[in-house]
PDB file of C-alpha atoms and ligand atoms in Angstrom:
ATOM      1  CA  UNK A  83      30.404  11.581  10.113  1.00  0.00           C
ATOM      2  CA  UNK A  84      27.127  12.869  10.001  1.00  0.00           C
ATOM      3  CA  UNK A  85      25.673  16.638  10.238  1.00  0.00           C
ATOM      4  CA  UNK A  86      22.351  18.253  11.655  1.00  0.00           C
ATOM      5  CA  UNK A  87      21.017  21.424   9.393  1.00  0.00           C
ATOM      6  CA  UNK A  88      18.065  23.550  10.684  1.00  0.00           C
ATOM      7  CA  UNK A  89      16.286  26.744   9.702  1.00  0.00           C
ATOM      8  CA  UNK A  90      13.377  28.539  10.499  1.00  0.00           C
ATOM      9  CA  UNK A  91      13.695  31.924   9.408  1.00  0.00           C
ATOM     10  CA  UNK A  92      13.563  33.723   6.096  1.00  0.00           C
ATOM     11  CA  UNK A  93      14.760  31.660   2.898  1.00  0.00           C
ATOM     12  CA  UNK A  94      14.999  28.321   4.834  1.00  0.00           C
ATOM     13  CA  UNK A  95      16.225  25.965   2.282  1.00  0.00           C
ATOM     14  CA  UNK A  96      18.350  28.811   0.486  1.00  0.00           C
ATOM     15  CA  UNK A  97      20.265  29.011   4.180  1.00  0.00           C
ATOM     16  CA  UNK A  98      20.650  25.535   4.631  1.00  0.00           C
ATOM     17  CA  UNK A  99      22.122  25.384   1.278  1.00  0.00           C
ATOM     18  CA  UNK A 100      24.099  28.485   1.703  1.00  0.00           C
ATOM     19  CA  UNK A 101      25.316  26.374   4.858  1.00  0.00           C
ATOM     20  CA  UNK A 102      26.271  23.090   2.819  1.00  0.00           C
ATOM     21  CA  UNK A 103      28.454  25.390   0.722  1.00  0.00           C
ATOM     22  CA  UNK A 104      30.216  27.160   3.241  1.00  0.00           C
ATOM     23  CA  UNK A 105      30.967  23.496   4.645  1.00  0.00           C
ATOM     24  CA  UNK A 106      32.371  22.424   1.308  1.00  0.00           C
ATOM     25  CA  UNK A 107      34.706  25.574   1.144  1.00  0.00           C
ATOM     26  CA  UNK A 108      36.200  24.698   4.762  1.00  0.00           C
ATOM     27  CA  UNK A 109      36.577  21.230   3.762  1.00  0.00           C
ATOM     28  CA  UNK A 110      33.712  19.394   4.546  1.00  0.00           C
ATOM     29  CA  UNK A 111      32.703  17.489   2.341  1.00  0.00           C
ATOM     30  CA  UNK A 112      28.907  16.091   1.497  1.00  0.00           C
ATOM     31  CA  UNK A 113      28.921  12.776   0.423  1.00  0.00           C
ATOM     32  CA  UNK A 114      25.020  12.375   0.803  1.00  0.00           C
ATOM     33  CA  UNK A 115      22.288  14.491   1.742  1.00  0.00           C
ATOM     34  CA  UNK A 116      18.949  13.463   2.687  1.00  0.00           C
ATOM     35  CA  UNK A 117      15.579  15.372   1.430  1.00  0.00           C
ATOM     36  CA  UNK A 118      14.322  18.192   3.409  1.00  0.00           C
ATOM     37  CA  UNK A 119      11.957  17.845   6.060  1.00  0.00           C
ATOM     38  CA  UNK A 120       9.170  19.845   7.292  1.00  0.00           C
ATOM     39  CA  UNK A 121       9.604  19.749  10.800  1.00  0.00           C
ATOM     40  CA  UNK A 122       7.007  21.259  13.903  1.00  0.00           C
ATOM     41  CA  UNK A 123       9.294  23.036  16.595  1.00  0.00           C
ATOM     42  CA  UNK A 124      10.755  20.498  19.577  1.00  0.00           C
ATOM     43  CA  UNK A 125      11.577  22.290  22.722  1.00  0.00           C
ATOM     44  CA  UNK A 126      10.470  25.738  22.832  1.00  0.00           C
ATOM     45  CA  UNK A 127       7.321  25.254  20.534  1.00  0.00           C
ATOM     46  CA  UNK A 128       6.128  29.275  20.222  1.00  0.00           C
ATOM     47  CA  UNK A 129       8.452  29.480  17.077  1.00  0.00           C
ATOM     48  CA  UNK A 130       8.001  28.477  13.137  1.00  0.00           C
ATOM     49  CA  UNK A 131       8.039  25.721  11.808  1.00  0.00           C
ATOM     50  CA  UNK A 132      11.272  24.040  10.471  1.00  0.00           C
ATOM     51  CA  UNK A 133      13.186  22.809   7.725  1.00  0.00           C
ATOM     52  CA  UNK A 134      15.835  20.021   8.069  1.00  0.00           C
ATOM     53  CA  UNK A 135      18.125  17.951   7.049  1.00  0.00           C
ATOM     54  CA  UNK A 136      20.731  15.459   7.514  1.00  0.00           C
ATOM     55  CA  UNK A 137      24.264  15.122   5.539  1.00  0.00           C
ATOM     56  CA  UNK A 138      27.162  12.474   5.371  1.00  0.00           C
ATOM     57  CA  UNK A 139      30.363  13.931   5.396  1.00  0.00           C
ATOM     58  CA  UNK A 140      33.784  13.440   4.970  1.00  0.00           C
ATOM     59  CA  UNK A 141      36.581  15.735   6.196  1.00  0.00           C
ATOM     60  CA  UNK A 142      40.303  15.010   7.048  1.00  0.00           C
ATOM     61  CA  UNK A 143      39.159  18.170   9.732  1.00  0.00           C
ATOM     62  CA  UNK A 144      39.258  16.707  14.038  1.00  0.00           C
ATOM     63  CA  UNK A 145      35.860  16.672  15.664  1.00  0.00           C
ATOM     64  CA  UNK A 146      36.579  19.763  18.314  1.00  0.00           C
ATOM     65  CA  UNK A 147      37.706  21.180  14.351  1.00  0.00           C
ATOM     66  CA  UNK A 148      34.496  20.201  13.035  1.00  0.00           C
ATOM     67  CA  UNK A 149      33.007  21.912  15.730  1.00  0.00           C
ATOM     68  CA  UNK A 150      34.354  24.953  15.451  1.00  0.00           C
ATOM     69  CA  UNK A 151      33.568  24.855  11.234  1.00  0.00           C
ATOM     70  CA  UNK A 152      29.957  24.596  12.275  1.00  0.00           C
ATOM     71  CA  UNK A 153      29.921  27.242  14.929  1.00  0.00           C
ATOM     72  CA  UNK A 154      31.639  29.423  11.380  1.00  0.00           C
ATOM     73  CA  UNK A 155      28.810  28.602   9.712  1.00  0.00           C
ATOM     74  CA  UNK A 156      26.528  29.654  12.031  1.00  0.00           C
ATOM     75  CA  UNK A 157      27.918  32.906  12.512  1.00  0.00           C
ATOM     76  CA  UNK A 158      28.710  33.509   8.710  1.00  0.00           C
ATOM     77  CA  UNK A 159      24.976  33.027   8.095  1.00  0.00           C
ATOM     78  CA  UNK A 160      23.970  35.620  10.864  1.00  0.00           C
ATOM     79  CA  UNK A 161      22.590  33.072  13.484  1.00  0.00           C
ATOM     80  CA  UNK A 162      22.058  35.272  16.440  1.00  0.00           C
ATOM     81  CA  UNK A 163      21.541  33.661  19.518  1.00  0.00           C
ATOM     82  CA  UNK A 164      18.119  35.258  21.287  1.00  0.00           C
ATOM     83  CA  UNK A 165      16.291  33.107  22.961  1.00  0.00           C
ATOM     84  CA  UNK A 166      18.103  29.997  23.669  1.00  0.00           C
ATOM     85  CA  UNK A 167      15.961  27.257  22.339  1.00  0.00           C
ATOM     86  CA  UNK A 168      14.639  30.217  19.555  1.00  0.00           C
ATOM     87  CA  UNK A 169      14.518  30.375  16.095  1.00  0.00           C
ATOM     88  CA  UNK A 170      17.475  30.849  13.980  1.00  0.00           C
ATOM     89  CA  UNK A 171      18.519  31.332  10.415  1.00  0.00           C
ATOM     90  CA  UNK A 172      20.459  28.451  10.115  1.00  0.00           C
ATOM     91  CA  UNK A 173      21.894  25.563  13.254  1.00  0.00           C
ATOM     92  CA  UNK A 174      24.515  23.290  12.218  1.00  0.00           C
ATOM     93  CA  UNK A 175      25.042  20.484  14.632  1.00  0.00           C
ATOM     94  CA  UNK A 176      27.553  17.505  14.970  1.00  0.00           C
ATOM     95  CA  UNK A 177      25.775  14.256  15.878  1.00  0.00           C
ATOM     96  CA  UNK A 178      28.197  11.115  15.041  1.00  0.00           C
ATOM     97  CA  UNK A 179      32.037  11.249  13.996  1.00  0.00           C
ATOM     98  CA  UNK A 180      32.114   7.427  12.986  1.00  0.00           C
ATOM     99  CA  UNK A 181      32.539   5.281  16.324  1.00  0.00           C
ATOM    100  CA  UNK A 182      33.950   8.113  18.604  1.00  0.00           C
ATOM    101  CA  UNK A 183      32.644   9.131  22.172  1.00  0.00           C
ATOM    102  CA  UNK A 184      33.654  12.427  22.775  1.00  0.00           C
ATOM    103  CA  UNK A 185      32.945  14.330  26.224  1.00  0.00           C
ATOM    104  CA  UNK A 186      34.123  17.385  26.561  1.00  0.00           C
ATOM    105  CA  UNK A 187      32.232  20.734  27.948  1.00  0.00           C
ATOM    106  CA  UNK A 188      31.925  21.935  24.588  1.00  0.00           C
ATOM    107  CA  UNK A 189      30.925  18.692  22.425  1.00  0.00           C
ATOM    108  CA  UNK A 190      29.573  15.729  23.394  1.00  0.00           C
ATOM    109  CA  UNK A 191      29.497  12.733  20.726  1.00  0.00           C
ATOM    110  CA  UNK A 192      27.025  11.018  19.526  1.00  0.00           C
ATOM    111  CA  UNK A 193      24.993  14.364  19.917  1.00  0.00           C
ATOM    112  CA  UNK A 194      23.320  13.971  23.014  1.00  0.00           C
ATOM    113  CA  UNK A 195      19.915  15.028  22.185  1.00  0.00           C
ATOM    114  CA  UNK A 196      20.024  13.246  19.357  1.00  0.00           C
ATOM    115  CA  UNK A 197      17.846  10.036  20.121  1.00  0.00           C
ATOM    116  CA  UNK A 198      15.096  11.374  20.927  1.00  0.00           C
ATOM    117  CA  UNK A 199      14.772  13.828  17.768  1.00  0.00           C
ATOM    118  CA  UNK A 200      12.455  12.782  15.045  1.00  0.00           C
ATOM    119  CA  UNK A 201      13.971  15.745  12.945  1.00  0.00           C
ATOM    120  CA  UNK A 202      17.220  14.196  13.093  1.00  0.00           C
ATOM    121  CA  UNK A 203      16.364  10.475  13.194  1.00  0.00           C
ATOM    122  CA  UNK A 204      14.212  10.396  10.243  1.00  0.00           C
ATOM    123  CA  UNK A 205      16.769  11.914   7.900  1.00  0.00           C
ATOM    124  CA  UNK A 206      19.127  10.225   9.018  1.00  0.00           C
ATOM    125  CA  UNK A 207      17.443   6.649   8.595  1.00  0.00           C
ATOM    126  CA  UNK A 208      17.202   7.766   4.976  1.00  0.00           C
ATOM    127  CA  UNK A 209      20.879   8.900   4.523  1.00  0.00           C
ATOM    128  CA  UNK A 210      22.177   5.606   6.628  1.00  0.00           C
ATOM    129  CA  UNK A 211      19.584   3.055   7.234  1.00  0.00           C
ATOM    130  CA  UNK A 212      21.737   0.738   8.280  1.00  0.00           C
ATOM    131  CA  UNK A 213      23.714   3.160  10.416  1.00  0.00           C
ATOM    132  CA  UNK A 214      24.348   2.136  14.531  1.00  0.00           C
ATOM    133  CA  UNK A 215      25.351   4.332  17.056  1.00  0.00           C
ATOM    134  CA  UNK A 216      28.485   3.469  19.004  1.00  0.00           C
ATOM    135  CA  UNK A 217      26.982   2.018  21.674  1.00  0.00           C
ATOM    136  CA  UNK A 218      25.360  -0.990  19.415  1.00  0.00           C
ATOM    137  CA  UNK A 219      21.948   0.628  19.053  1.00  0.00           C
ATOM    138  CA  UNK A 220      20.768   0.585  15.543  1.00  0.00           C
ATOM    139  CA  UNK A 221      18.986   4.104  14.077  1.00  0.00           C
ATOM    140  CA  UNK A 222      16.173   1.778  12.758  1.00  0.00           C
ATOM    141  CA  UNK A 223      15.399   0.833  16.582  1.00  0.00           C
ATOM    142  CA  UNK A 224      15.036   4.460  17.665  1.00  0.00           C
ATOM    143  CA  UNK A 225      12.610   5.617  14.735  1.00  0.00           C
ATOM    144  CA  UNK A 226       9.114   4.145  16.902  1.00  0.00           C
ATOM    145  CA  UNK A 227       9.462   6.314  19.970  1.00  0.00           C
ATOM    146  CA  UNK A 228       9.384   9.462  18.143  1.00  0.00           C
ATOM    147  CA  UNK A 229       6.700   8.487  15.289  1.00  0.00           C
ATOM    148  CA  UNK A 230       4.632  10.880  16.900  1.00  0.00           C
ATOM    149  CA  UNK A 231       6.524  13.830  16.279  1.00  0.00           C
ATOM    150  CA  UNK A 232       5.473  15.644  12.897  1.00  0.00           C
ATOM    151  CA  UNK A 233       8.471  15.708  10.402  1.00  0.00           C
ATOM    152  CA  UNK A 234       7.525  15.669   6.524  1.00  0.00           C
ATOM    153  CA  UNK A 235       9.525  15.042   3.905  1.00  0.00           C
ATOM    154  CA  UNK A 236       9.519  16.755   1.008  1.00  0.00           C
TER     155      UNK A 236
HETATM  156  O1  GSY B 320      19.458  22.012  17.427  1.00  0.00           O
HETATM  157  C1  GSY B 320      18.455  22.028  16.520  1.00  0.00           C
HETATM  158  C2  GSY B 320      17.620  23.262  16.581  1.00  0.00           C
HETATM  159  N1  GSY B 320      16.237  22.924  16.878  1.00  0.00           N
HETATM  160  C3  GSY B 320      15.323  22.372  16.060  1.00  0.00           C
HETATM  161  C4  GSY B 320      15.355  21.938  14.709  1.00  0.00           C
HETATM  162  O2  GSY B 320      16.359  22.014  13.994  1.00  0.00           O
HETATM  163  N2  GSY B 320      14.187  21.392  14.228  1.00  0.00           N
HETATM  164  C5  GSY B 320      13.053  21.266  14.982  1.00  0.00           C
HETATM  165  N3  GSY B 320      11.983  20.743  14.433  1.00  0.00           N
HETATM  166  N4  GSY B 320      13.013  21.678  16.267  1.00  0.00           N
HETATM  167  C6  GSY B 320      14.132  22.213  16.793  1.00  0.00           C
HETATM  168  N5  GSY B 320      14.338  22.678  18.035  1.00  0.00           N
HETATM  169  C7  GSY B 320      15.606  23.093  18.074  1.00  0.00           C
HETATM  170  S1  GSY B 320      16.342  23.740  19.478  1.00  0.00           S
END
């Protein structure tokens, strides 16, 4: 299973790793963690920059549960939701629970945004390079399209 972590407000890396340990207390556990990224804003581009990252985790927690531990997270860390696409203190997002397609109204699996997000796909190529999606694509393939977004590591 593998999380999404972004912030781009105050103490970024000191709320994503305020997030990792309120994960770890609820049972999530990090197994590996990639570096973090400096990331430029995708979507709604008026905001600050990012920082990102991507963890392996294990958890004996359902994915609908995992869900809901992120959406804990969020809250705990004071992630109000303004503007939609806006910035925020810390996101937590779900993108792969091993092999499973999941579509329900509130989570979708793989994460469906998720291919064509440099701030996701690079950190994840580094956690799992030989990772591929359920549907037989491999991460490695997706990595070109999005070279041209800006995402530095570390
Ligand atoms: O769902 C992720 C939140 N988000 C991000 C992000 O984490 N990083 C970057 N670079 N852009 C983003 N746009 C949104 S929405």
């Amino acid at each position: 299973m593998f999380l999404s972590l972004g912030s781009n407000l105050g103490d970024r890396e000191g709320n994503l790793r305020a997030a990792l340990r309120l994960l770890e207390k609820q049972g999530v556990h990090v197994v590996r963690r990639s570096s973090w990224y400096e990331t430029d804003p995708v979507g709604y581009t008026d905001q600050p920059s990012f920082l990102n990252v991507v963890v392996e985790v294990r958890t004996s927690l359902d994915p609908h549960e995992l869900l809901r531990c992120a959406q804990r997270v969020e809250a705990a860390l004071g992630r109000v939701r303004t503007v939609r696409w806006g910035p925020r203190t810390v996101d937590v997002d779900v993108l792969l629970y091993g092999g499973r397609v999941v579509n329900t109204p509130d989570l979708v699996l793989p994460h469906p945004r998720m291919r064509e997000r440099a701030f996701v796909l690079v950190p994840l190529f580094e956690v799992a390079p030989e990772l591929v999606l359920p549907d037989g694509t491999p991460v490695a393939a997706l990595l070109p399209s999005v070279a041209d977004q800006r995402v530095v590591r570390r």
